[in-house]
Amino acid sequence: MSSGSLLDVLCSGSGARLALGTSVISYLIVYNEASAPSMLFGVLLATLYGSMSARCKTSLRSLQMPYVRATNKFDYGCLFLAIWLDALAAMCACAALARTLSACLDAMTGGLARILILGRNAPTNEPWPDVLGVSVVFLVTGMFMLGLEHSKAFSLIMTLGMFGLNAILSAVGWWRGDLLAWSTDNYFQPDGISSVFLATALLTYSFPSDWPQQHRSGRYTASLITALVCASLLLTAVCLSTVVHYKTHEEYVAVPLFNVLDESGFHKLVPASACMLLLTSSAAFLEIFPELYGIVVRLATSEWRILSKQISYESSESGNPVLAVFIAGSLCAMLAFACPLQHLSYTLAASHIGAGFLRAFYLLYTPYRPKFMQPSCESSLSYSRLSTAPIAKSSSCSSAATSSSSRLKRSLWNISLAKHTGLKKPKTKPRNKQEVEKEWLLLGEPTSPCPQREGRDVESTILSDGEPPPSDFEYPDKFDKSDSDTSTDIDAIVDEYREKIKVTTAGPLERSVRVPTVSSWRVTIFALVVIALGIALCVAGLTMHWAPATFTGAIGVFIVTIMMGFIPKYTGSVINVSPVLCGMSLLLCVVLFSGCAVHSWPGLIIWLLAGLVMVVRCDKFCCNCFEHSSMMNAQLIPSVSGKTIASGTKKSSSASGSGLSGAGPSTSIRMPRPPKAVGVVSLPQRINGHR
């Protein structure tokens, strides 16, 4: 893809994620959580996970959610919880940037802003409540409600701020840096491999959430973006490894950049670095916030039907969805007001990983689930014209049922074909000319007079992939020549239908396509259980620091996902992701979630329960509660009164002697009294519902 398209991808949210990772999260990891070498190896693992997660999310882009909601509620709930966790991740990212902006404003004023608002006794590191952060969120929310739109100028400001921060960090590392972090015996401080997984989990949000279209140029752009993010994080980790040496701290430092400059003797650069970080964080906030209220708007559309569709309405003055912007800003303000930055970073990582887990799980089991659980009596799809002749008994249904049961009894690896049994033709009786003429009135007058054909049935087969037809099919001895030589296949099929031709698809399609059955679905469920046990064994081995259990669980998951490739599945749909990729994504999701679940599991459980309550209630009770026409139709109740019927009966009896027909029962419509504030009430055009 061209460089312009690459710029569009960076400006659509990927650049803001990169800025958040390199300017905020990287410093939090190295100064508070783990050593710089742990972060260096964590970047490589996060690159692998980010690529797999983006591949899973991109494959669901063309999924029709109304169809999923109508067919399977479990699939719909799984996908809704994934986008629900995406909303939580965007909220935490905006709140973290708001608190960073608050610290930058305080550092630029030398602490006067904090003292004037909260007093001299307010903590220097991370004051509570963060009034400056809430003010920043309300200011940005008001700007978007008044008509502020996303612009590439935000990305330009963010890029300049990132270059300034990297220049300051590189200068400090060049003048005062050393390699003491690489000379120790234990690179992965403080908890070994668990520190690497924690750093990986916190860095996963820095990578793009989805990729462009899956063609050649789109894959090239996706690879380039992923490589750019990985290189930026690696350079940041290398520079921090020369400046920061890991040590435990009594409190969690919100903005470690200022402490690094003070400890290195560059305290005069604190206002300049605060200005650069302010530009970067504000531009990143302006790019991520539209993603958050975009999710709110999406949940209010007819695609999801979770929220009221009035939320998605755009204002005529500003052009933005005011209600959605207000909801997103309120949620961000609540998090920025009281939630510490450590909990925000952990919840950000846990929610992003949880959304990836749900999508990978959905993609893993969906292709293997059969669309029809019960075996069908007929093994082929047929289109035939109704006949008035009595149909003789045929053994096709019993033979098809026998062949279906034999296929169910076969093992997974046996691909032998059942024998094809012929169909007995029903006996027909000759029809007279009048009956044929009546049929012409229904089917249309033929282009030529009714030809004299032999009194027998003719069959033809539409075969796929150009396979030769079976030898037991009969064809007519002669065909009528059409008036036009440019007739298409559709015209031929219609002509055959008019001449009582039975069009059948059978036989060869079953030999070339293997579709899921009840037996294969049971094998898939067993494989999913084995994958769950392997993931549990791997996590238990990491918790107990027992390497054999960890490797056994990981290798078991890998082998089972490879074997799932031989199970029959649907491959012609838009969802076609390798089971190995989905299985490894599930394994990495659980491992990384176990590293960041310490400070995030309470908030994550509350958010998931709220989402479950919302999707259950909206699915059962609130589907049409926001439909204005449905509410009006429910209020208009047609009724027939007894007095009207009685009077109508009397009038009809009195008019019968004079030869006039009596009037039937009349229908009255009861309407609720209009509210007092409304002056004029107009009747709707449709009373009994939509036609």
XYZ file of C-alpha atoms in Angstrom:
691
model
C 0.000 0.000 0.000
C 1.166 3.519 -0.637
C 2.686 5.818 1.946
C -0.540 7.819 2.105
C -2.429 4.711 3.173
C 0.252 3.979 5.743
C -0.255 7.477 7.135
C -4.003 6.862 7.301
C -3.435 3.712 9.331
C -1.163 5.573 11.753
C -3.693 8.388 12.110
C -6.618 6.036 12.734
C -5.468 5.046 16.235
C -2.320 2.961 15.739
C -0.111 6.000 16.235
C -1.865 6.863 19.501
C -1.320 3.323 20.782
C 2.356 3.580 19.867
C 2.661 6.927 21.666
C 0.986 5.511 24.769
C 3.355 2.531 24.786
C 6.621 4.378 24.193
C 5.921 7.522 26.261
C 3.923 6.244 29.226
C 3.780 2.467 29.659
C 7.465 1.775 28.901
C 8.602 4.120 31.675
C 6.083 2.621 34.098
C 7.374 -0.893 33.397
C 11.090 -0.158 33.710
C 10.819 2.087 36.775
C 8.110 0.251 38.758
C 7.476 -3.280 37.480
C 10.472 -5.035 35.901
C 13.997 -4.493 34.628
C 14.852 -3.148 31.172
C 16.067 -6.553 29.839
C 12.721 -8.044 30.867
C 10.965 -5.374 28.859
C 13.278 -6.007 25.903
C 12.293 -9.666 25.698
C 8.703 -8.755 26.474
C 8.576 -6.557 23.360
C 9.374 -9.558 21.162
C 6.681 -11.677 22.781
C 4.196 -8.813 22.607
C 4.899 -8.469 18.878
C 3.966 -12.116 18.367
C 0.779 -11.799 20.384
C -0.186 -8.494 18.765
C 0.109 -10.010 15.285
C -2.089 -12.992 16.163
C -4.682 -10.859 17.954
C -4.897 -8.408 15.047
C -5.307 -11.298 12.608
C -8.221 -12.686 14.628
C -9.982 -9.328 14.885
C -9.486 -8.522 11.201
C -11.115 -11.807 10.156
C -14.337 -10.792 11.955
C -14.661 -7.496 10.115
C -17.097 -8.799 7.475
C -19.222 -10.762 9.954
C -22.962 -10.029 9.799
C -23.978 -9.397 13.404
C -27.790 -9.361 12.803
C -27.502 -12.871 11.362
C -25.369 -14.028 14.311
C -27.848 -12.588 16.766
C -30.785 -14.303 15.075
C -29.113 -17.706 14.759
C -26.988 -18.235 17.878
C -27.218 -16.285 21.125
C -24.002 -17.727 22.546
C -21.961 -16.475 19.600
C -23.611 -13.091 19.859
C -22.855 -12.847 23.578
C -19.240 -13.852 23.042
C -18.675 -11.210 20.374
C -20.514 -8.571 22.399
C -18.337 -9.188 25.452
C -15.266 -8.809 23.227
C -16.320 -5.356 22.027
C -17.455 -4.555 25.584
C -13.906 -5.225 26.821
C -12.553 -3.115 23.964
C -14.588 -0.223 25.325
C -13.092 -0.767 28.797
C -9.576 -0.798 27.332
C -10.206 2.490 25.503
C -11.602 4.021 28.703
C -8.525 2.986 30.703
C -6.197 4.322 27.991
C -7.942 7.709 27.991
C -7.939 7.862 31.787
C -4.219 6.994 31.931
C -3.424 9.724 29.431
C -5.543 12.197 31.412
C -3.633 11.474 34.628
C -0.361 11.815 32.738
C -1.521 15.197 31.427
C -2.351 16.244 34.983
C 1.166 15.373 36.151
C 2.700 17.243 33.196
C 0.693 20.390 33.944
C 1.755 20.207 37.572
C 5.421 19.791 36.586
C 5.298 22.684 34.117
C 4.003 25.032 36.841
C 6.509 23.793 39.414
C 3.792 22.303 41.613
C 1.761 25.525 41.925
C -1.292 24.057 40.198
C -1.528 21.218 42.697
C -1.023 23.543 45.648
C -3.681 26.013 44.482
C -6.273 23.284 43.915
C -5.624 20.706 46.650
C -3.417 22.601 49.131
C 0.140 22.191 50.316
C -0.512 18.844 51.984
C -1.488 17.149 48.731
C 0.865 14.310 47.666
C 3.388 15.205 45.001
C 3.402 11.904 43.120
C -0.239 11.103 42.373
C -2.740 13.417 44.081
C -6.231 12.235 44.914
C -8.690 13.283 43.665
C -7.128 14.229 40.375
C -9.012 17.427 39.630
C -6.720 18.420 36.773
C -7.249 15.089 35.022
C -11.031 15.374 35.295
C -10.872 18.933 33.991
C -8.881 17.762 30.961
C -11.453 15.036 30.207
C -14.375 17.464 30.490
C -12.596 19.968 28.261
C -11.966 17.395 25.518
C -15.523 16.062 25.827
C -16.965 19.559 25.406
C -14.769 20.195 22.377
C -16.016 17.024 20.651
C -19.622 17.810 21.552
C -19.235 21.241 19.960
C -17.991 19.763 16.695
C -14.294 18.932 17.025
C -13.346 16.298 14.465
C -10.397 13.969 14.188
C -7.600 15.504 12.170
C -4.153 14.525 11.010
C -2.852 17.597 12.825
C -3.203 15.606 16.067
C -0.901 12.932 14.659
C 1.616 15.583 13.601
C 1.671 17.093 17.103
C 1.993 13.641 18.634
C 4.887 12.722 16.339
C 6.762 15.907 17.212
C 6.302 15.228 20.914
C 7.541 11.641 20.542
C 10.649 12.801 18.665
C 11.353 15.359 21.411
C 11.026 12.765 24.190
C 13.242 10.270 22.369
C 15.858 12.988 21.792
C 15.912 13.861 25.498
C 16.148 10.192 26.518
C 18.912 9.517 23.988
C 20.918 12.519 25.199
C 20.637 11.437 28.834
C 21.657 7.889 27.952
C 24.608 9.120 25.896
C 25.982 11.365 28.661
C 25.158 9.402 31.828
C 24.331 5.907 30.625
C 26.072 2.598 31.434
C 25.635 -1.108 30.834
C 25.214 -2.263 34.411
C 21.786 -3.713 33.666
C 23.368 -6.236 31.266
C 26.231 -7.252 33.565
C 24.111 -8.823 36.309
C 23.494 -12.541 36.605
C 19.697 -12.194 36.645
C 18.392 -10.269 33.663
C 14.735 -10.861 34.466
C 14.244 -8.960 37.702
C 12.463 -9.199 40.065
C 10.455 -12.441 39.481
C 12.208 -14.131 36.594
C 10.034 -15.220 33.695
C 6.922 -13.792 35.388
C 8.407 -10.306 35.009
C 8.757 -10.907 31.261
C 5.115 -11.938 30.991
C 4.012 -8.909 33.020
C 5.959 -6.549 30.751
C 4.497 -8.329 27.715
C 0.945 -7.971 29.006
C 1.343 -4.249 29.648
C 2.801 -3.684 26.156
C 0.140 -5.559 24.178
C -2.080 -2.483 23.807
C 0.723 -0.644 21.993
C 0.247 -2.724 18.848
C -2.508 -2.169 16.258
C -5.816 -3.794 17.133
C -6.684 -4.702 13.532
C -5.105 -4.671 10.103
C -6.125 -3.284 6.708
C -7.831 -5.425 4.084
C -6.354 -8.891 3.624
C -4.781 -8.492 0.201
C -1.176 -8.159 -0.834
C -0.755 -4.435 -0.189
C -2.793 -4.676 3.019
C -0.554 -7.413 4.397
C 2.489 -5.342 3.486
C 1.116 -2.335 5.378
C 0.254 -4.472 8.406
C 3.744 -5.950 8.520
C 5.283 -2.491 8.204
C 3.176 -1.059 11.038
C 3.975 -4.004 13.328
C 7.696 -3.712 12.573
C 7.596 0.035 13.262
C 5.959 -0.432 16.659
C 8.357 -3.226 17.583
C 11.414 -1.185 16.580
C 10.224 1.872 18.539
C 9.626 -0.154 21.694
C 13.001 -1.917 21.353
C 14.854 1.392 21.014
C 13.044 2.766 24.058
C 13.917 -0.351 26.072
C 17.601 -0.148 25.066
C 17.827 3.541 26.025
C 16.117 2.932 29.367
C 18.427 -0.004 30.128
C 21.399 2.386 30.098
C 19.760 4.921 32.414
C 17.439 3.058 34.803
C 18.656 0.315 37.123
C 15.854 -1.682 38.652
C 15.209 -1.251 42.356
C 12.159 -1.491 44.530
C 10.216 1.659 45.403
C 7.895 2.334 48.279
C 5.216 3.939 46.123
C 4.175 3.633 42.513
C 5.628 6.531 40.515
C 3.075 7.949 38.060
C 5.476 9.757 35.664
C 8.938 8.160 35.991
C 10.477 10.423 33.328
C 10.819 13.303 35.771
C 12.462 11.058 38.383
C 14.906 9.699 35.787
C 15.966 13.230 34.834
C 16.368 14.253 38.478
C 18.459 11.186 39.319
C 20.676 11.698 36.257
C 21.362 15.360 37.092
C 19.215 16.869 34.321
C 16.553 18.462 36.509
C 16.577 21.578 34.315
C 15.122 19.507 31.481
C 12.020 18.615 33.511
C 9.844 21.519 32.233
C 10.893 20.844 28.614
C 10.258 17.119 28.913
C 6.908 17.864 30.595
C 5.959 20.047 27.638
C 6.924 17.329 25.148
C 5.020 14.692 27.130
C 2.029 17.035 27.328
C 1.909 17.387 23.544
C 2.252 13.636 23.020
C -0.364 12.654 25.609
C -2.919 15.269 24.543
C -2.673 14.284 20.862
C -2.924 10.583 21.745
C -5.969 11.326 23.906
C -7.627 13.159 21.007
C -7.093 10.078 18.800
C -8.213 7.370 21.234
C -11.292 9.199 22.534
C -13.143 9.018 19.157
C -12.564 5.264 19.201
C -14.312 5.071 22.567
C -17.444 6.986 21.651
C -17.406 5.187 18.286
C -17.925 1.931 20.194
C -20.850 3.525 22.047
C -22.390 4.596 18.734
C -21.867 1.119 17.292
C -23.704 -0.517 20.192
C -26.649 1.803 19.554
C -27.018 0.939 15.869
C -29.262 -1.750 14.402
C -26.225 -4.003 14.047
C -26.024 -4.632 17.825
C -29.227 -3.110 19.263
C -27.886 -2.855 22.803
C -28.348 0.850 23.524
C -31.030 3.267 22.445
C -30.629 4.306 18.844
C -31.170 7.944 19.842
C -27.617 7.795 21.230
C -26.217 7.394 17.733
C -28.017 10.452 16.340
C -25.693 13.197 15.173
C -26.346 16.778 16.105
C -27.420 19.070 13.277
C -25.158 21.844 14.561
C -21.936 20.034 15.462
C -22.253 16.895 13.335
C -21.106 14.621 16.179
C -23.177 12.165 18.268
C -23.560 14.360 21.349
C -25.070 11.723 23.637
C -22.395 9.149 22.788
C -19.625 11.692 23.377
C -21.156 12.646 26.721
C -21.406 9.013 27.848
C -17.793 8.268 26.865
C -16.517 11.432 28.547
C -18.396 10.683 31.767
C -16.959 7.177 32.002
C -13.414 8.445 31.375
C -13.847 11.206 33.946
C -14.912 8.723 36.625
C -11.830 6.581 36.030
C -9.459 9.547 35.882
C -10.926 11.017 39.048
C -10.226 8.208 41.495
C -8.408 5.266 39.857
C -4.602 5.174 40.362
C -2.354 4.830 37.332
C -1.122 1.379 38.372
C -4.656 -0.035 38.395
C -5.424 1.714 35.107
C -2.418 0.150 33.359
C -3.223 -3.333 34.687
C -6.907 -3.064 33.769
C -5.958 -1.763 30.325
C -3.814 -4.834 29.672
C -6.314 -7.316 31.151
C -9.293 -5.987 29.172
C -7.363 -5.938 25.901
C -6.157 -9.504 26.441
C -9.645 -10.649 27.465
C -11.141 -9.311 24.241
C -8.504 -11.174 22.240
C -9.270 -14.378 24.149
C -12.980 -14.215 23.334
C -12.356 -13.621 19.633
C -9.813 -16.440 19.384
C -12.188 -18.812 21.167
C -15.031 -17.898 18.823
C -12.858 -18.448 15.747
C -11.627 -21.778 17.098
C -14.968 -23.559 17.543
C -17.246 -21.844 14.995
C -16.021 -23.542 11.761
C -16.400 -27.007 13.302
C -19.965 -26.652 14.544
C -22.488 -28.274 12.159
C -25.343 -26.141 10.966
C -27.828 -29.026 11.253
C -27.542 -31.319 14.252
C -30.002 -33.956 13.008
C -29.165 -36.097 9.963
C -31.422 -35.241 7.029
C -33.577 -37.857 5.299
C -32.644 -36.533 1.872
C -29.007 -36.326 0.923
C -29.507 -33.879 -1.945
C -31.302 -30.637 -2.738
C -33.965 -31.042 -5.409
C -36.295 -28.728 -7.266
C -39.277 -30.442 -8.894
C -42.687 -29.515 -10.259
C -45.781 -30.737 -8.505
C -47.644 -33.512 -10.277
C -51.218 -34.688 -10.018
C -50.241 -38.281 -10.705
C -50.008 -40.682 -7.774
C -46.421 -41.194 -6.657
C -45.274 -44.716 -6.121
C -43.408 -45.666 -2.994
C -39.679 -45.154 -3.282
C -36.822 -46.480 -1.282
C -34.723 -43.321 -1.720
C -35.485 -41.979 1.736
C -34.630 -45.233 3.455
C -31.474 -45.702 1.411
C -30.393 -42.103 2.140
C -31.028 -42.599 5.849
C -29.015 -45.811 5.794
C -26.119 -44.094 4.036
C -26.256 -41.152 6.511
C -26.164 -43.487 9.502
C -23.274 -45.391 7.979
C -21.387 -42.129 7.514
C -21.981 -41.238 11.156
C -20.639 -44.602 12.260
C -17.444 -44.207 10.279
C -14.312 -43.085 12.079
C -12.767 -39.649 11.655
C -9.984 -40.782 9.353
C -12.058 -43.090 7.077
C -13.046 -41.272 3.906
C -14.506 -44.171 1.937
C -17.698 -43.384 0.016
C -21.054 -45.036 0.366
C -22.621 -46.692 -2.633
C -24.984 -44.579 -4.659
C -28.415 -46.084 -5.098
C -30.693 -45.149 -7.939
C -34.089 -43.552 -7.589
C -37.227 -45.304 -8.763
C -39.231 -43.160 -11.122
C -42.874 -42.614 -10.171
C -45.573 -43.721 -12.545
C -47.303 -40.979 -14.463
C -50.580 -40.863 -16.328
C -51.231 -39.082 -19.614
C -52.857 -35.687 -19.401
C -55.375 -34.214 -21.789
C -54.942 -31.058 -23.814
C -57.132 -28.948 -21.520
C -54.909 -29.676 -18.516
C -51.807 -28.743 -20.494
C -53.399 -25.461 -21.550
C -54.191 -24.639 -17.925
C -50.596 -25.287 -17.053
C -49.499 -22.936 -19.825
C -51.536 -20.197 -18.170
C -49.492 -20.655 -14.975
C -46.049 -21.189 -16.470
C -46.383 -18.917 -19.497
C -47.005 -19.621 -23.165
C -44.057 -21.459 -24.750
C -42.185 -19.956 -27.671
C -43.327 -22.768 -29.962
C -46.405 -25.026 -30.101
C -46.539 -27.864 -27.616
C -44.180 -30.507 -28.951
C -45.016 -34.157 -28.985
C -42.638 -35.821 -26.560
C -42.309 -39.304 -25.284
C -44.262 -40.053 -22.159
C -41.405 -40.482 -19.733
C -39.530 -38.461 -17.086
C -36.237 -36.828 -17.874
C -33.564 -35.999 -15.316
C -30.570 -33.700 -15.495
C -27.908 -32.930 -12.943
C -26.103 -29.703 -12.112
C -22.631 -30.807 -11.092
C -19.917 -28.726 -9.469
C -16.225 -28.502 -10.369
C -16.794 -29.994 -13.817
C -16.981 -33.601 -12.614
C -18.433 -36.189 -15.035
C -22.045 -37.131 -14.345
C -22.925 -40.593 -13.049
C -23.877 -43.175 -15.580
C -27.309 -43.916 -14.091
C -28.768 -40.533 -15.141
C -30.898 -40.441 -18.283
C -31.082 -37.632 -20.808
C -33.750 -36.885 -23.416
C -33.246 -38.172 -26.917
C -33.910 -34.826 -28.522
C -34.120 -31.161 -27.517
C -36.141 -28.415 -29.099
C -34.075 -25.711 -30.741
C -34.551 -22.310 -29.190
C -35.487 -19.245 -31.209
C -32.264 -17.495 -30.101
C -28.800 -19.030 -30.144
C -27.630 -16.762 -27.301
C -29.695 -18.399 -24.559
C -28.028 -18.696 -21.168
C -27.906 -21.564 -18.708
C -30.726 -20.000 -16.726
C -32.995 -20.091 -19.762
C -32.153 -23.739 -20.289
C -33.052 -24.564 -16.701
C -36.375 -22.708 -17.012
C -37.152 -24.548 -20.250
C -36.435 -27.873 -18.570
C -38.651 -26.889 -15.662
C -41.523 -26.147 -18.005
C -41.114 -29.534 -19.635
C -41.279 -31.344 -16.290
C -37.559 -31.799 -15.739
C -36.315 -32.652 -12.295
C -33.132 -30.769 -11.421
C -31.119 -32.486 -8.735
C -27.752 -31.911 -7.105
C -26.428 -35.142 -5.678
C -23.542 -37.546 -5.442
C -20.357 -35.814 -6.592
C -20.760 -32.843 -4.176
C -20.506 -35.192 -1.224
C -17.308 -36.695 -2.591
C -15.500 -33.343 -2.836
C -16.709 -31.481 0.299
C -16.495 -32.694 3.895
C -18.900 -30.823 6.113
C -19.094 -31.070 9.922
C -21.397 -33.658 11.405
C -22.547 -34.540 14.904
C -19.667 -36.975 15.317
C -17.049 -34.445 14.199
C -18.577 -31.847 16.528
C -18.150 -34.246 19.462
C -14.515 -34.746 18.497
C -14.115 -30.950 18.391
C -15.582 -30.572 21.869
C -13.172 -33.204 23.158
C -10.280 -31.342 21.530
C -11.381 -28.077 23.159
C -11.432 -29.780 26.548
C -7.913 -31.091 25.972
C -6.756 -27.599 24.975
C -8.247 -26.175 28.178
C -6.447 -28.809 30.254
C -3.156 -28.071 28.467
C -3.509 -24.333 29.117
C -4.273 -24.990 32.786
C -1.208 -27.242 33.066
C 0.983 -24.574 31.458
C -0.227 -21.827 33.808
C 0.193 -24.106 36.824
C 3.759 -24.847 35.769
C 4.522 -21.130 35.477
C 3.002 -20.443 38.887
C 4.993 -23.233 40.590
C 8.139 -22.479 38.519
C 8.132 -26.046 37.183
C 9.420 -26.025 33.616
C 8.391 -29.613 32.576
C 4.716 -28.921 33.275
C 4.877 -25.642 31.382
C 6.434 -27.148 28.272
C 4.151 -30.198 28.411
C 1.016 -28.062 28.446
C 2.235 -25.766 25.653
C 3.320 -28.652 23.413
C 0.038 -30.475 24.061
C -1.980 -27.441 22.983
C 0.137 -27.095 19.846
C -0.295 -30.763 18.857
C -4.049 -30.792 19.453
C -4.557 -27.645 17.364
C -2.581 -29.245 14.524
C -4.812 -32.328 14.708
C -7.916 -30.126 14.575
C -6.925 -29.203 11.044
C -7.990 -32.705 9.917
C -11.516 -32.414 11.373
C -14.206 -31.498 8.806
C -15.072 -27.807 8.918
C -16.655 -25.083 6.842
C -13.976 -23.448 4.717
C -16.009 -21.389 2.271
C -17.161 -18.760 4.778
C -15.566 -15.411 5.525
C -14.129 -16.814 8.774
C -11.172 -18.970 7.901
C -8.400 -18.754 10.508
C -5.941 -21.519 11.256
C -6.770 -23.480 14.437
C -3.082 -23.397 15.351
C -3.141 -19.598 15.417
C -6.326 -19.564 17.504
C -4.993 -22.163 19.944
C -1.693 -20.344 20.458
C -3.613 -17.087 20.923
C -5.693 -18.700 23.661
C -2.555 -19.990 25.375
C -0.796 -16.612 25.281
C -3.948 -14.805 26.433
C -4.297 -16.948 29.540
C -0.571 -16.789 30.359
C -0.400 -13.015 29.960
C -3.660 -12.468 31.827
C -2.306 -14.431 34.785
C 0.571 -11.945 34.967
C -1.590 -8.794 35.131
C -4.656 -10.090 36.984
C -3.415 -9.032 40.430
C -4.789 -5.485 40.382
C -7.356 -5.845 37.602
C -9.632 -8.814 38.329
C -12.201 -6.990 40.551
C -12.899 -4.244 38.037
C -12.854 -6.693 35.144
C -15.426 -8.977 36.791
C -17.739 -6.052 37.574
C -17.508 -4.797 33.986
C -18.207 -8.263 32.551
C -21.217 -8.760 34.831
C -22.598 -5.409 33.733
C -22.186 -6.447 30.102
C -23.901 -9.791 30.690
C -26.852 -8.130 32.399
C -27.146 -5.646 29.546
C -27.049 -8.214 26.757
C -29.498 -10.569 28.526
C -32.044 -7.866 29.302
C -31.777 -6.272 25.869
C -32.146 -9.647 24.214
C -35.310 -10.604 26.098
C -37.056 -7.440 27.200
C -35.644 -4.330 25.568
C -35.227 -5.222 21.905
C -38.037 -2.932 20.705
C -38.498 -0.674 23.712
C -36.817 2.217 21.909
C -38.816 1.855 18.699
C -41.145 4.865 18.475
C -43.475 3.194 15.996
C -43.725 0.081 18.160
C -44.687 2.168 21.191
C -47.371 4.016 19.236
C -48.721 0.785 17.772
C -48.897 -0.740 21.238
C -50.931 2.225 22.469
C -53.447 2.051 19.598
C -55.734 -0.838 20.567
C -58.599 -1.635 18.156
C -61.736 -2.761 19.937
C -65.331 -3.563 19.030
C -67.945 -2.335 21.521
C -71.088 -4.317 22.289
C -73.425 -1.343 21.909
C -72.217 -0.682 18.421
C -72.806 -4.279 17.427
C -76.300 -4.242 18.895
C -77.302 -1.027 17.144
C -75.880 -2.309 13.882
C -77.938 -5.486 14.198
C -81.149 -3.568 14.798
C -80.549 -1.329 11.792
C -79.918 -4.315 9.562
C -83.114 -6.065 10.695
C -85.231 -2.960 10.113
C -83.759 -2.374 6.668
C -84.191 -5.939 5.480
C -87.839 -5.348 4.536
C -87.012 -2.424 2.279
C -84.329 -4.381 0.414
C -81.336 -2.521 1.908
C -78.386 -4.381 3.361
C -77.617 -3.774 7.026
C -74.419 -2.152 8.186
C -71.860 -4.436 9.848
C -70.240 -3.965 13.259
C -68.143 -0.796 13.488
C -64.669 -0.633 15.015
C -63.517 2.072 17.427
C -59.948 2.940 18.376
C -59.024 3.852 21.927
C -56.124 6.278 22.322
C -54.493 7.435 25.547
C -55.025 11.035 26.568
C -52.193 13.247 25.248
C -49.877 14.875 27.754
C -50.695 18.382 28.924
C -47.549 19.940 27.489
C -48.359 18.822 23.951
C -50.700 21.077 21.998
C -51.320 19.111 18.799
C -51.407 15.331 18.505
C -51.190 13.816 15.024
C -52.427 10.331 14.277
C -49.868 7.941 12.771
C -50.517 6.703 9.266
C -50.198 3.025 10.145
C -52.295 1.591 12.950
C -52.006 -2.173 12.818
C -48.234 -2.259 12.368
C -45.886 -2.174 9.437
C -47.168 -3.747 6.250
